[in-house]
Coordinates of C-alpha atoms in Angstrom, one line a residue:
M1 CA 10.2 10.4 -7.2
K2 CA 12.4 11.9 -9.8
L3 CA 14.3 10.6 -12.8
A4 CA 18.0 10.6 -12.3
K5 CA 21.1 10.5 -14.4
R6 CA 23.4 7.6 -13.6
K7 CA 26.1 5.7 -15.6
I8 CA 25.1 2.1 -16.1
P9 CA 27.7 -0.6 -17.2
A10 CA 27.6 -1.1 -20.9
D11 CA 27.4 -4.9 -20.7
I12 CA 24.0 -4.9 -18.9
E13 CA 21.2 -5.6 -21.4
G14 CA 17.6 -4.4 -20.9
E15 CA 15.5 -1.3 -20.6
A16 CA 16.9 0.9 -17.8
V17 CA 15.5 3.7 -15.8
S18 CA 17.5 5.7 -13.1
L19 CA 15.4 6.9 -10.2
L20 CA 15.8 9.2 -7.2
P21 CA 13.3 8.3 -4.4
E22 CA 12.6 11.3 -2.2
D23 CA 10.3 10.1 0.6
P24 CA 8.8 6.9 2.2
E25 CA 5.9 6.8 -0.4
D26 CA 8.5 6.6 -3.2
M27 CA 10.1 3.6 -1.5
W28 CA 6.8 1.8 -1.5
H29 CA 6.5 2.4 -5.2
I30 CA 10.0 1.1 -5.8
Y31 CA 9.2 -2.0 -3.7
N32 CA 6.4 -2.8 -6.1
L33 CA 8.5 -2.0 -9.2
V34 CA 11.5 -4.2 -8.4
R35 CA 10.7 -7.8 -9.2
P36 CA 12.7 -11.1 -9.2
G37 CA 14.8 -11.2 -12.4
D38 CA 15.3 -7.5 -12.6
I39 CA 18.8 -6.0 -12.4
V40 CA 19.4 -3.2 -9.9
H41 CA 22.6 -1.0 -10.0
G42 CA 23.5 1.2 -7.2
H43 CA 26.0 2.3 -4.6
T44 CA 26.9 -0.2 -1.9
S45 CA 29.7 -1.4 0.4
R46 CA 31.3 -4.8 0.6
K47 CA 33.8 -6.5 2.9
V48 CA 37.0 -7.4 1.1
V49 CA 39.7 -9.7 2.6
R50 CA 43.2 -8.9 1.4
E51 CA 46.4 -11.0 1.8
N52 CA 49.8 -9.5 2.4
D53 CA 52.1 -11.0 -0.2
D54 CA 55.2 -10.8 2.0
T55 CA 53.8 -12.0 5.3
G56 CA 50.8 -14.0 4.2
A57 CA 48.7 -12.2 6.8
T58 CA 45.1 -11.3 5.9
S59 CA 43.2 -8.1 6.7
A60 CA 39.6 -7.2 6.0
E61 CA 38.3 -3.8 5.0
R62 CA 35.0 -2.5 3.7
V63 CA 35.1 -0.8 0.3
H64 CA 32.5 1.4 -1.3
L65 CA 31.6 0.7 -4.9
D66 CA 28.8 0.6 -7.5
L67 CA 27.4 -2.9 -8.1
A68 CA 24.8 -4.5 -10.2
I69 CA 22.9 -7.6 -9.1
K70 CA 20.1 -9.8 -10.6
V71 CA 17.3 -9.7 -8.0
K72 CA 16.2 -13.0 -6.4
D73 CA 14.3 -11.5 -3.4
T74 CA 13.3 -8.2 -1.9
S75 CA 12.1 -7.0 1.5
F76 CA 10.8 -3.7 2.6
D77 CA 10.7 -2.3 6.2
P78 CA 8.0 0.4 6.3
M79 CA 9.4 1.7 9.7
T80 CA 12.8 2.6 8.4
C81 CA 11.7 2.9 4.7
I82 CA 14.7 0.8 3.6
L83 CA 14.3 -1.6 0.6
R84 CA 16.7 -4.5 0.5
A85 CA 17.3 -6.4 -2.7
S86 CA 19.4 -9.6 -2.7
G87 CA 20.7 -11.6 -5.6
L88 CA 23.7 -12.5 -7.7
V89 CA 26.4 -10.1 -9.0
V90 CA 26.1 -9.6 -12.8
T91 CA 29.0 -7.3 -13.5
E92 CA 32.6 -8.2 -12.8
N93 CA 34.2 -6.1 -10.1
E94 CA 37.5 -6.2 -8.2
A95 CA 35.6 -6.5 -4.9
A96 CA 32.9 -8.9 -6.0
S97 CA 33.2 -11.8 -8.4
L98 CA 30.6 -12.6 -11.0
G99 CA 27.8 -14.7 -9.5
A100 CA 28.6 -13.8 -5.9
Q101 CA 25.8 -13.2 -3.5
H102 CA 25.2 -9.6 -2.5
A103 CA 22.4 -7.4 -1.2
L104 CA 21.8 -3.7 -2.1
E105 CA 19.9 -1.4 0.2
F106 CA 17.9 1.6 -1.1
E107 CA 16.5 4.5 0.8
P108 CA 15.2 8.0 0.2
N109 CA 17.6 10.5 -1.5
R110 CA 19.9 7.7 -2.9
S111 CA 19.7 7.2 -6.6
F112 CA 19.9 3.8 -8.3
S113 CA 19.1 2.2 -11.7
L114 CA 16.5 -0.4 -12.4
I115 CA 16.9 -2.6 -15.5
K116 CA 14.3 -5.0 -16.8
P117 CA 15.9 -7.5 -19.1
E118 CA 12.5 -8.6 -20.4
G119 CA 11.3 -5.0 -20.9
W120 CA 8.7 -3.0 -18.9
D121 CA 5.3 -4.6 -19.1
S122 CA 2.1 -2.4 -19.1
V123 CA 1.5 -2.8 -15.4
A124 CA 5.1 -1.8 -14.5
Q125 CA 4.8 1.2 -16.9
E126 CA 1.6 2.2 -15.1
M127 CA 3.2 1.9 -11.7
M128 CA 6.1 4.0 -12.9
Q129 CA 3.8 6.8 -14.1
Q130 CA 2.0 6.8 -10.8
A131 CA 5.3 7.0 -8.9
L132 CA 6.5 9.9 -10.9
S133 CA 3.2 11.9 -10.7
D134 CA 2.1 11.0 -7.2
D135 CA 0.8 14.1 -5.3
K136 CA 2.1 13.5 -1.8
N137 CA 0.3 16.6 -0.5
G138 CA -3.0 15.0 -1.4
A139 CA -2.8 12.3 1.3
L140 CA -5.6 12.4 3.8
A141 CA -4.7 12.7 7.4
A142 CA -7.0 10.8 9.7
V143 CA -7.4 10.4 13.5
V144 CA -9.6 7.6 14.7
M145 CA -10.2 8.1 18.4
H146 CA -12.2 7.5 21.6
E147 CA -11.5 8.6 25.1
G148 CA -7.9 8.0 25.9
L149 CA -7.0 6.3 22.5
A150 CA -6.2 7.8 19.1
N151 CA -4.8 6.2 16.0
I152 CA -3.2 8.7 13.5
C153 CA -2.9 7.6 9.9
L154 CA -2.1 9.0 6.4
I155 CA -4.2 7.6 3.6
T156 CA -2.7 7.9 0.2
D157 CA -3.7 6.6 -3.2
Y158 CA -1.7 3.4 -2.5
R159 CA -1.8 2.5 1.2
T160 CA -2.8 3.5 4.7
V161 CA 0.2 4.4 6.8
H162 CA -0.4 4.0 10.5
K163 CA 1.8 6.7 11.9
V164 CA 1.3 6.5 15.6
R165 CA -0.9 5.3 18.4
V166 CA -1.6 7.7 21.2
E167 CA -2.8 6.5 24.6
H168 CA -3.5 8.5 27.8
A169 CA -5.3 7.5 31.0
V170 CA -8.5 9.5 31.4
P171 CA -10.5 9.4 34.6
K172 CA -13.9 7.6 34.4
K173 CA -17.0 9.7 34.2
H174 CA -18.1 8.9 37.7
D175 CA -14.8 10.6 38.9
A176 CA -14.8 14.3 39.6
S177 CA -15.7 16.2 36.5
S178 CA -12.7 18.5 36.8
H179 CA -10.4 15.6 36.8
Q180 CA -11.9 14.0 33.7
D181 CA -11.8 17.4 31.9
A182 CA -8.1 17.8 32.8
G183 CA -7.4 14.2 31.6
M184 CA -9.2 14.8 28.3
R185 CA -7.3 18.1 27.7
K186 CA -4.0 16.3 28.3
F187 CA -5.1 13.5 25.9
Y188 CA -6.0 16.1 23.3
E189 CA -2.7 17.9 23.8
K190 CA -0.7 14.6 23.3
T191 CA -2.8 13.7 20.2
L192 CA -2.4 17.1 18.6
G193 CA 1.3 17.1 19.2
S194 CA 1.6 13.6 17.6
L195 CA -0.6 14.7 14.7
L196 CA 1.6 17.7 13.9
R197 CA 4.7 15.5 14.0
A198 CA 3.1 12.8 11.8
A199 CA 1.7 15.1 9.0
D200 CA 2.9 18.3 7.4
F201 CA 0.1 20.9 7.6
S202 CA 2.2 23.7 6.3
K203 CA 0.2 23.3 3.1
S204 CA -3.5 22.6 2.9
R205 CA -4.3 19.0 3.7
P206 CA -7.6 17.3 4.4
L207 CA -8.1 16.0 7.9
L208 CA -10.6 13.4 9.1
L209 CA -11.6 13.1 12.8
A210 CA -13.6 10.1 13.7
S211 CA -15.0 8.8 17.0
P212 CA -18.0 7.5 18.8
G213 CA -19.9 10.2 20.7
F214 CA -18.5 13.8 20.8
V215 CA -14.7 13.0 21.2
A216 CA -13.8 14.0 17.7
A217 CA -15.9 17.1 17.7
D218 CA -14.4 18.2 21.0
F219 CA -10.9 17.5 19.6
K220 CA -11.7 19.7 16.6
K221 CA -12.8 22.5 19.0
Y222 CA -9.6 22.0 21.0
I223 CA -7.5 22.5 17.9
A224 CA -9.5 25.6 17.0
D225 CA -9.1 27.0 20.5
Q226 CA -5.3 26.4 20.4
G227 CA -5.1 28.2 17.1
R228 CA -7.0 31.2 18.5
D229 CA -5.1 31.3 21.9
K230 CA -1.7 31.0 20.2
S231 CA -2.5 33.1 17.2
D232 CA -1.4 30.0 15.1
K233 CA -2.7 30.3 11.6
T234 CA -1.7 26.7 10.8
L235 CA -3.8 25.3 13.7
T236 CA -6.7 27.5 12.7
A237 CA -6.6 26.2 9.2
V238 CA -6.3 22.6 10.4
A239 CA -9.5 23.0 12.5
K240 CA -11.3 24.7 9.6
L241 CA -10.5 21.9 7.2
A242 CA -11.2 19.0 9.6
E243 CA -14.2 16.8 8.9
V244 CA -15.9 15.1 11.9
V245 CA -17.6 11.8 11.3
H246 CA -18.8 8.9 13.4
A247 CA -16.7 5.8 14.1
P248 CA -17.6 2.6 16.0
S249 CA -14.4 3.0 18.1
G250 CA -11.0 4.5 18.2
H251 CA -9.3 1.3 17.1
L252 CA -7.6 1.2 13.7
H253 CA -10.0 -1.4 12.2
S254 CA -12.8 1.2 12.5
L255 CA -11.2 3.1 9.6
N256 CA -12.7 0.8 7.1
A257 CA -16.2 1.8 8.2
V258 CA -15.3 5.5 8.5
L259 CA -14.1 5.6 4.8
K260 CA -17.6 4.7 3.6
D261 CA -19.3 7.7 5.3
P262 CA -20.8 10.0 2.6
K263 CA -19.0 13.0 4.1
V264 CA -15.7 11.2 3.9
L265 CA -16.3 10.0 0.3
A266 CA -17.0 13.6 -0.7
K267 CA -13.7 14.8 0.8
M268 CA -11.9 11.8 -0.7
K269 CA -13.6 11.9 -4.1
D270 CA -10.2 11.6 -5.8
V271 CA -8.6 9.2 -3.3
K272 CA -8.1 5.7 -4.8
Y273 CA -8.6 3.8 -1.6
A274 CA -12.2 5.1 -1.1
K275 CA -13.1 4.0 -4.6
E276 CA -11.6 0.5 -4.0
A277 CA -13.6 0.1 -0.8
L278 CA -16.8 0.9 -2.6
L279 CA -15.9 -1.5 -5.5
L280 CA -15.3 -4.3 -3.0
D281 CA -18.6 -3.5 -1.3
T282 CA -20.3 -3.8 -4.7
F283 CA -18.6 -7.0 -5.4
F284 CA -19.7 -8.6 -2.1
D285 CA -23.3 -7.4 -2.6
K286 CA -23.4 -9.1 -6.0
L287 CA -21.7 -12.2 -4.6
K288 CA -24.5 -12.5 -2.1
L289 CA -27.1 -12.3 -4.9
E290 CA -25.5 -15.4 -6.6
D291 CA -26.6 -14.0 -10.0
G292 CA -23.4 -14.8 -11.8
R293 CA -22.1 -11.3 -11.9
A294 CA -19.4 -11.6 -9.2
W295 CA -16.6 -14.2 -9.5
Y296 CA -13.2 -14.7 -7.8
G297 CA -10.2 -16.9 -8.3
T298 CA -7.8 -16.8 -11.3
T299 CA -9.4 -19.4 -13.5
A300 CA -13.0 -18.1 -13.1
V301 CA -11.9 -14.5 -13.7
E302 CA -9.8 -15.5 -16.8
K303 CA -12.8 -17.2 -18.3
A304 CA -15.0 -14.2 -17.7
V305 CA -12.4 -11.8 -19.3
Q306 CA -11.8 -14.1 -22.3
D307 CA -15.6 -14.1 -22.9
G308 CA -15.6 -10.3 -22.8
A309 CA -17.7 -10.0 -19.6
V310 CA -15.3 -7.7 -17.8
G311 CA -15.6 -4.8 -20.2
Q312 CA -17.3 -1.5 -21.0
G313 CA -20.6 -1.0 -19.1
G314 CA -19.6 -1.8 -15.6
G315 CA -16.9 -4.5 -15.8
V316 CA -14.3 -4.3 -13.1
L317 CA -11.1 -6.3 -12.5
L318 CA -9.8 -6.3 -8.9
I319 CA -6.3 -7.6 -8.5
N320 CA -3.7 -7.4 -5.8
N321 CA -0.2 -6.0 -6.5
I322 CA 1.4 -9.1 -5.0
L323 CA 0.5 -11.1 -8.1
F324 CA 2.8 -8.9 -10.2
R325 CA 5.7 -9.7 -7.8
H326 CA 5.7 -13.4 -8.4
E327 CA 9.2 -14.8 -9.0
D328 CA 7.9 -16.8 -12.1
L329 CA 7.9 -14.4 -15.1
A330 CA 5.3 -16.5 -16.9
I331 CA 2.9 -16.2 -14.0
R332 CA 3.4 -12.4 -13.8
N333 CA 2.8 -12.1 -17.5
R334 CA -0.4 -14.1 -17.1
Y335 CA -1.8 -11.4 -14.8
V336 CA -0.4 -8.5 -17.0
A337 CA -2.3 -10.1 -19.9
L338 CA -5.5 -10.1 -17.9
V339 CA -5.1 -6.4 -17.2
D340 CA -4.4 -5.6 -20.8
Q341 CA -7.4 -7.6 -22.0
V342 CA -9.7 -5.7 -19.6
K343 CA -8.3 -2.4 -20.8
A344 CA -8.9 -3.4 -24.5
L345 CA -12.5 -4.3 -23.6
G346 CA -13.1 -0.9 -22.1
G347 CA -13.4 -2.3 -18.5
E348 CA -12.0 -0.8 -15.4
H349 CA -9.1 -2.4 -13.5
R350 CA -7.9 -1.7 -10.0
I351 CA -4.5 -2.9 -8.7
L352 CA -4.9 -3.0 -5.0
S353 CA -2.2 -2.7 -2.4
S354 CA -1.7 -5.6 0.0
D355 CA -1.0 -3.0 2.7
H356 CA -4.5 -1.5 2.4
G357 CA -7.6 -2.9 4.0
S358 CA -9.1 -3.4 0.6
G359 CA -6.1 -5.5 -0.6
Q360 CA -6.3 -7.6 2.6
R361 CA -10.0 -8.3 1.9
L362 CA -9.2 -9.3 -1.7
Q363 CA -6.5 -11.6 -0.4
M364 CA -9.1 -13.8 1.2
L365 CA -10.6 -14.3 -2.3
G366 CA -7.3 -15.5 -3.8
H367 CA -6.0 -12.0 -4.7
I368 CA -8.3 -11.6 -7.7
A369 CA -12.0 -10.9 -8.4
A370 CA -14.2 -9.4 -11.0
I371 CA -17.5 -7.7 -11.4
L372 CA -19.1 -8.7 -14.7
T373 CA -21.2 -6.7 -17.2
Y374 CA -23.5 -9.6 -17.7
P375 CA -24.2 -12.9 -15.8
M376 CA -22.1 -16.0 -16.4
L377 CA -22.7 -19.3 -14.7
D378 CA -20.5 -22.3 -13.8
L379 CA -17.2 -20.5 -14.3
D380 CA -15.7 -22.6 -11.6
E381 CA -16.5 -26.0 -13.2
D382 CA -13.6 -28.3 -13.9
E383 CA -11.3 -26.0 -11.9
D384 CA -8.5 -28.2 -10.6
E385 CA -6.0 -25.4 -10.4
E386 CA -7.5 -23.4 -7.6
E387 CA -8.8 -25.0 -4.5
E388 CA -10.6 -21.9 -3.3
A389 CA -12.9 -21.9 -6.3
T390 CA -14.2 -25.5 -6.0
P391 CA -18.0 -25.6 -5.2
Q392 CA -17.3 -26.8 -1.6
N393 CA -14.7 -24.3 -0.8
R394 CA -16.6 -21.6 -2.7
E395 CA -19.7 -22.1 -0.6
R396 CA -17.6 -22.1 2.6
Q397 CA -15.7 -18.9 1.5
D398 CA -19.0 -17.2 0.5
D399 CA -20.4 -17.9 3.9
D400 CA -17.2 -16.7 5.6
Q401 CA -17.1 -13.5 3.6
I402 CA -20.8 -12.7 4.3
D403 CA -20.3 -13.4 8.0
M404 CA -17.2 -11.3 8.1
M405 CA -18.5 -8.3 6.2
D406 CA -19.5 -6.3 9.3
S407 CA -16.0 -6.8 10.8
V408 CA -13.9 -6.5 7.6
I409 CA -15.7 -3.8 5.6

């Protein structure tokens, strides 16, 4: 993501930033930055109906123009990497009257301006800094596989991108050994081709290969052999950097278990997702102890933060990014204030992505949870606001979470 220079209509009030997204990861950042109530200004096209003064006949044409709208809703398609923002036109234009409905689409390599009439809160500022400084080459490439199946992913600081699923029929072990070997070689060939198309290995990039049995280790050897036979330095480097670990299966959900492997954590020591997975594990461990140091739900967490229990010395606030996209500004500000309070107390805060496995686990807890520096009891008493934090629902959800840990973690 880069800062861009764009001319913004003088009658638009607010703090404006012009941006040039460069790749799909940037589009994900923009999706999290653009919220209801913001104003976006960019290039678009609009159908205009014109009437012939002499004949009265009408004709329609599509004109290209710059337009500003006040955002009511957004949607993001991760497959096409196109962000669509819809809302009401806020600047008069010959092709669009004030207050008319319109939608702007944003995609990589097309600049636009984002104006926040209420100013950029601390969470939005933090997201912007991350977007502008994000190291795309630091993403971890991962292949979770078993015989005949491979799932290829890119794991970044903010999300897991499932790039492609590779399937190939491999003869069973009781079939002729030569047939099975040929089937596996073909499977490895397809997987390697898909991997090279999914991730750029022209620069050094960590690679994780995970499987039950010896499938991942054999695939690493296949890559090395291809590099040697073809005198391909890139493939040789890929094989050298690849880390082989155990996975329960080649299915995508096995990635959560893989990311807790000590070897993987060492390779991903600076990758945000691994840290979030460990923090959630710690939260669930403390939740099972029922010692008052793990709470979830907005009201309970707010009480803990206001008491100073989510501060220096181990306090952690876990919160999903979806809460900062609420259409009600007052509700968004409520969660921004929580983050600011935890920062002031010296505690740690993690804004999780709803596209990550960690964010999806946190969603089942109402999108917000906290690890406390000291025990607090009865934080969910008199809690009418949140059904999930009532004693009955809390007991049910605790049981559900504990039962689901093996399948979700």
